[in-house]
Amino acid sequence: MFGKSKTKAWKHLENVYKHFSETQMKDLFASDAHRAEKYTLQLENILVDFSKNRIDENVMSALYDLARERGIKEKISEMFSGKKINTTENRAALHIALRNRSDKPIYVDGRDVMPQINATLEKMKNFSEAIRLGIFTGYTGKKLTNIVNIGIGGSDLGPCMVTSALRHYWAKDIRCYFISNIDGTSCAEVLNKIDPETTLFIVASKTFTTIETLTNAKTCRKWLVDALGEHAVAKHFIALSTNKEEVAKFGINTDNMFEFWDFVGGRYSLWSAIGMIIAIAIGYKNFERMLEGAYAMDTHFQNSDLEHNIPVNLALLGIWYNNFYNIHRYAVIPYDQYLQYLPAYLQQLDMESNGKSVSLDNKYVDYATGPVLFGGAGTNVQHSFFQLIHQGTEIVPVDFIIPAISHNEIGAHQQILIANVLAQGEALMLGKTEEEVNEEMEAAAKSKAEINRLKKYRSFSGNRPSTTIVCKKIDPYNLGMLIAMYEHKVFVQGKIWNINSFDQFGVEYSKKLTLKILPELQGTVTNNSHDSSTSSLIKHIKNIRK
Ligand code: G6Q
């Protein structure tokens, strides 16, 4: 496709890079009073300012050419049409159907998937309302107010991130908990806090075969049965899955099962039944608002030209750094405490989708694909890894996300928060020269010797890229837009790299490896086929646990 056997647009970009790479953003700002305006896009209440990136018109036009060459518009249409773009698993990728608010049908194998999606949404609506109103109660008749989601990966990160992001919208008497890790601590810490009579367990697993989730669910089931008896299970356990058979085998009545389908990838599933805990916490109306927000972004993504398309622009910036500047990392820093889990969520979305090395043409790629993503909530991270982002030898492009209005407007908190995020972006871009340090220190009456000793340490190279995403307020609608924006960004990058963003054989491989070692640890099997490190670690740990 490209890489070693480079395409025209790719070669052109290499050439553009050669001439542009040393350009300083502060010079571009100085020479163009309209730069911010030129590189800002807005969709409803979300504004994306990408002017503090190492780009100019020439660079962007070459990047748009690459997107055109890769047929991005056509590929977007393919996804929305229900084509089986997940070729290695022979599946469509239809998370967009889950939030399709139009009357338009979407076909897979000639069958419209919308009726089943809408039927499940209706069932979710009824169930979540019945819980919130205390109509569906626990076995002893008490209202179910402790909602525990048991799931991992895609069946945990999305629901956990969204419920945390929308904490402000929770019903007053509802408490949400998440059990994901197989570490017994994960279960123990939650079970210690809740009362069986008022607890609903939601077992969320697409396959219903994931060892962590099933083990955690079994432990919780036993805890409940010990307290209330076997008959209580039907009133305290529901399942979210694509696998009816396994749900029944586990002992959850399939009447209490909320279905989704194989065309919904785990990391794209929070819009489906997997979002049940969200609907219970914030109410179905708000859940629906989130779907509407995502739909607004979907519509924008589908209909806007490349130049005005927010996810496309974000994707192209990532390609520019990853494949031309050889910067294979980026950070997402939400300046909002409620969004603290967003980086972890995006880490899965991005790294599981585009952490691939084989192209759709069944060839090993000879170019970089998905970058390493990390992040955390600001301002906290300014006091930890931001040192490296400001002065380290690694360049880390950053996405800053900031709501203009907080759900907790207390005194000057929000203004101080906003001042911090804007200061970071400006400082990263401008930097500070040794001359500027010199002047500053002279003004502070420092000695020549002192200035010479410290000026290098106190200077900043600058020209460090960032994108600032301002959201009016983190409400369900805007959050839906924001998440969909990142989903589509990842999609576009996958298409440019010509990889399948919708499979995850690496995740499945780890699941299998564990099942091989487990019986050895339990002493039921001996196996001599490991490398010597693994074998001696097994032996060492078994000795300690004797
Ligand atoms: C997501 C991945 C992975 C998956 C978990 C849990 O896209 O496939 O994170 O969600 O491994 O799988 P189950 O939902 O099947 O338990």
PDB file of N, CA, C and O in Angstrom, residues 161 164-165 167 334-342 376-380 403 406 408 414 417 474:
ATOM      1  N   MET A 161     -15.828   4.799  32.790  1.00  0.00           N
ATOM      2  CA  MET A 161     -15.446   6.172  32.438  1.00  0.00           C
ATOM      3  C   MET A 161     -16.677   7.077  32.351  1.00  0.00           C
ATOM      4  O   MET A 161     -16.689   8.184  32.896  1.00  0.00           O
ATOM      5  N   SER A 164     -18.419   7.819  35.693  1.00  0.00           N
ATOM      6  CA  SER A 164     -17.607   8.772  36.452  1.00  0.00           C
ATOM      7  C   SER A 164     -17.714  10.174  35.849  1.00  0.00           C
ATOM      8  O   SER A 164     -17.878  11.166  36.567  1.00  0.00           O
ATOM      9  N   ALA A 165     -17.664  10.243  34.516  1.00  0.00           N
ATOM     10  CA  ALA A 165     -17.737  11.549  33.842  1.00  0.00           C
ATOM     11  C   ALA A 165     -19.071  12.241  34.114  1.00  0.00           C
ATOM     12  O   ALA A 165     -19.139  13.458  34.183  1.00  0.00           O
ATOM     13  N   ARG A 167     -21.052  11.853  36.808  1.00  0.00           N
ATOM     14  CA  ARG A 167     -21.360  11.691  38.242  1.00  0.00           C
ATOM     15  C   ARG A 167     -22.432  12.687  38.697  1.00  0.00           C
ATOM     16  O   ARG A 167     -23.290  12.374  39.513  1.00  0.00           O
ATOM     17  N   PRO A 334      -7.409  15.488  30.249  1.00  0.00           N
ATOM     18  CA  PRO A 334      -8.649  16.214  30.534  1.00  0.00           C
ATOM     19  C   PRO A 334      -8.470  17.070  31.789  1.00  0.00           C
ATOM     20  O   PRO A 334      -7.996  16.571  32.815  1.00  0.00           O
ATOM     21  N   TYR A 335      -8.829  18.339  31.675  1.00  0.00           N
ATOM     22  CA  TYR A 335      -8.817  19.193  32.866  1.00  0.00           C
ATOM     23  C   TYR A 335     -10.226  19.161  33.445  1.00  0.00           C
ATOM     24  O   TYR A 335     -11.007  20.102  33.317  1.00  0.00           O
ATOM     25  N   ASP A 336     -10.552  18.045  34.036  1.00  0.00           N
ATOM     26  CA  ASP A 336     -11.864  17.832  34.629  1.00  0.00           C
ATOM     27  C   ASP A 336     -11.758  16.558  35.454  1.00  0.00           C
ATOM     28  O   ASP A 336     -11.483  15.484  34.911  1.00  0.00           O
ATOM     29  N   GLN A 337     -11.976  16.694  36.748  1.00  0.00           N
ATOM     30  CA  GLN A 337     -11.806  15.544  37.632  1.00  0.00           C
ATOM     31  C   GLN A 337     -12.752  14.404  37.257  1.00  0.00           C
ATOM     32  O   GLN A 337     -12.402  13.241  37.339  1.00  0.00           O
ATOM     33  N   TYR A 338     -13.959  14.762  36.804  1.00  0.00           N
ATOM     34  CA  TYR A 338     -14.927  13.729  36.425  1.00  0.00           C
ATOM     35  C   TYR A 338     -14.452  12.921  35.214  1.00  0.00           C
ATOM     36  O   TYR A 338     -14.943  11.835  34.952  1.00  0.00           O
ATOM     37  N   LEU A 339     -13.517  13.484  34.442  1.00  0.00           N
ATOM     38  CA  LEU A 339     -13.008  12.773  33.254  1.00  0.00           C
ATOM     39  C   LEU A 339     -11.713  12.020  33.549  1.00  0.00           C
ATOM     40  O   LEU A 339     -10.963  11.685  32.639  1.00  0.00           O
ATOM     41  N   GLN A 340     -11.463  11.760  34.824  1.00  0.00           N
ATOM     42  CA  GLN A 340     -10.170  11.161  35.176  1.00  0.00           C
ATOM     43  C   GLN A 340      -9.922   9.807  34.498  1.00  0.00           C
ATOM     44  O   GLN A 340      -8.776   9.416  34.296  1.00  0.00           O
ATOM     45  N   TYR A 341     -10.992   9.081  34.168  1.00  0.00           N
ATOM     46  CA  TYR A 341     -10.782   7.767  33.539  1.00  0.00           C
ATOM     47  C   TYR A 341     -10.767   7.827  32.015  1.00  0.00           C
ATOM     48  O   TYR A 341     -10.634   6.800  31.357  1.00  0.00           O
ATOM     49  N   LEU A 342     -10.926   9.017  31.465  1.00  0.00           N
ATOM     50  CA  LEU A 342     -10.944   9.119  29.998  1.00  0.00           C
ATOM     51  C   LEU A 342      -9.635   8.621  29.366  1.00  0.00           C
ATOM     52  O   LEU A 342      -9.680   7.871  28.385  1.00  0.00           O
ATOM     53  N   GLY A 376      -3.780  11.611  32.052  1.00  0.00           N
ATOM     54  CA  GLY A 376      -4.298  11.714  33.415  1.00  0.00           C
ATOM     55  C   GLY A 376      -4.952  13.077  33.541  1.00  0.00           C
ATOM     56  O   GLY A 376      -4.868  13.906  32.624  1.00  0.00           O
ATOM     57  N   ALA A 377      -5.630  13.286  34.659  1.00  0.00           N
ATOM     58  CA  ALA A 377      -6.367  14.542  34.826  1.00  0.00           C
ATOM     59  C   ALA A 377      -5.435  15.686  35.210  1.00  0.00           C
ATOM     60  O   ALA A 377      -4.524  15.539  36.018  1.00  0.00           O
ATOM     61  N   GLY A 378      -5.678  16.836  34.552  1.00  0.00           N
ATOM     62  CA  GLY A 378      -4.976  18.056  34.941  1.00  0.00           C
ATOM     63  C   GLY A 378      -5.780  18.747  36.021  1.00  0.00           C
ATOM     64  O   GLY A 378      -6.989  18.574  36.074  1.00  0.00           O
ATOM     65  N   THR A 379      -5.189  19.459  36.938  1.00  0.00           N
ATOM     66  CA  THR A 379      -3.814  19.871  36.922  1.00  0.00           C
ATOM     67  C   THR A 379      -2.865  18.851  37.544  1.00  0.00           C
ATOM     68  O   THR A 379      -1.641  19.046  37.473  1.00  0.00           O
ATOM     69  N   ASN A 380      -3.393  17.774  38.131  1.00  0.00           N
ATOM     70  CA  ASN A 380      -2.525  16.824  38.847  1.00  0.00           C
ATOM     71  C   ASN A 380      -1.298  16.414  38.055  1.00  0.00           C
ATOM     72  O   ASN A 380      -0.194  16.386  38.582  1.00  0.00           O
ATOM     73  N   PRO A 403     -13.656  21.688  29.999  1.00  0.00           N
ATOM     74  CA  PRO A 403     -15.011  22.268  29.959  1.00  0.00           C
ATOM     75  C   PRO A 403     -14.948  23.731  30.394  1.00  0.00           C
ATOM     76  O   PRO A 403     -14.226  24.067  31.341  1.00  0.00           O
ATOM     77  N   SER A 406     -17.912  24.287  34.925  1.00  0.00           N
ATOM     78  CA  SER A 406     -17.809  23.095  35.763  1.00  0.00           C
ATOM     79  C   SER A 406     -19.169  22.777  36.389  1.00  0.00           C
ATOM     80  O   SER A 406     -20.017  23.657  36.530  1.00  0.00           O
ATOM     81  N   ASN A 408     -19.207  21.993  39.325  1.00  0.00           N
ATOM     82  CA  ASN A 408     -18.964  22.462  40.695  1.00  0.00           C
ATOM     83  C   ASN A 408     -18.252  23.799  40.641  1.00  0.00           C
ATOM     84  O   ASN A 408     -17.044  23.880  40.841  1.00  0.00           O
ATOM     85  N   GLN A 414     -12.652  27.080  38.835  1.00  0.00           N
ATOM     86  CA  GLN A 414     -12.679  26.776  37.401  1.00  0.00           C
ATOM     87  C   GLN A 414     -11.769  27.713  36.611  1.00  0.00           C
ATOM     88  O   GLN A 414     -11.099  27.290  35.673  1.00  0.00           O
ATOM     89  N   LEU A 417      -8.311  26.539  37.020  1.00  0.00           N
ATOM     90  CA  LEU A 417      -8.129  25.327  36.204  1.00  0.00           C
ATOM     91  C   LEU A 417      -7.911  25.712  34.735  1.00  0.00           C
ATOM     92  O   LEU A 417      -6.980  25.227  34.075  1.00  0.00           O
ATOM     93  N   ILE A 474     -19.414  19.269  30.535  1.00  0.00           N
ATOM     94  CA  ILE A 474     -19.451  17.816  30.319  1.00  0.00           C
ATOM     95  C   ILE A 474     -20.844  17.312  30.709  1.00  0.00           C
ATOM     96  O   ILE A 474     -21.095  16.928  31.856  1.00  0.00           O
TER      97      ILE A 474
END
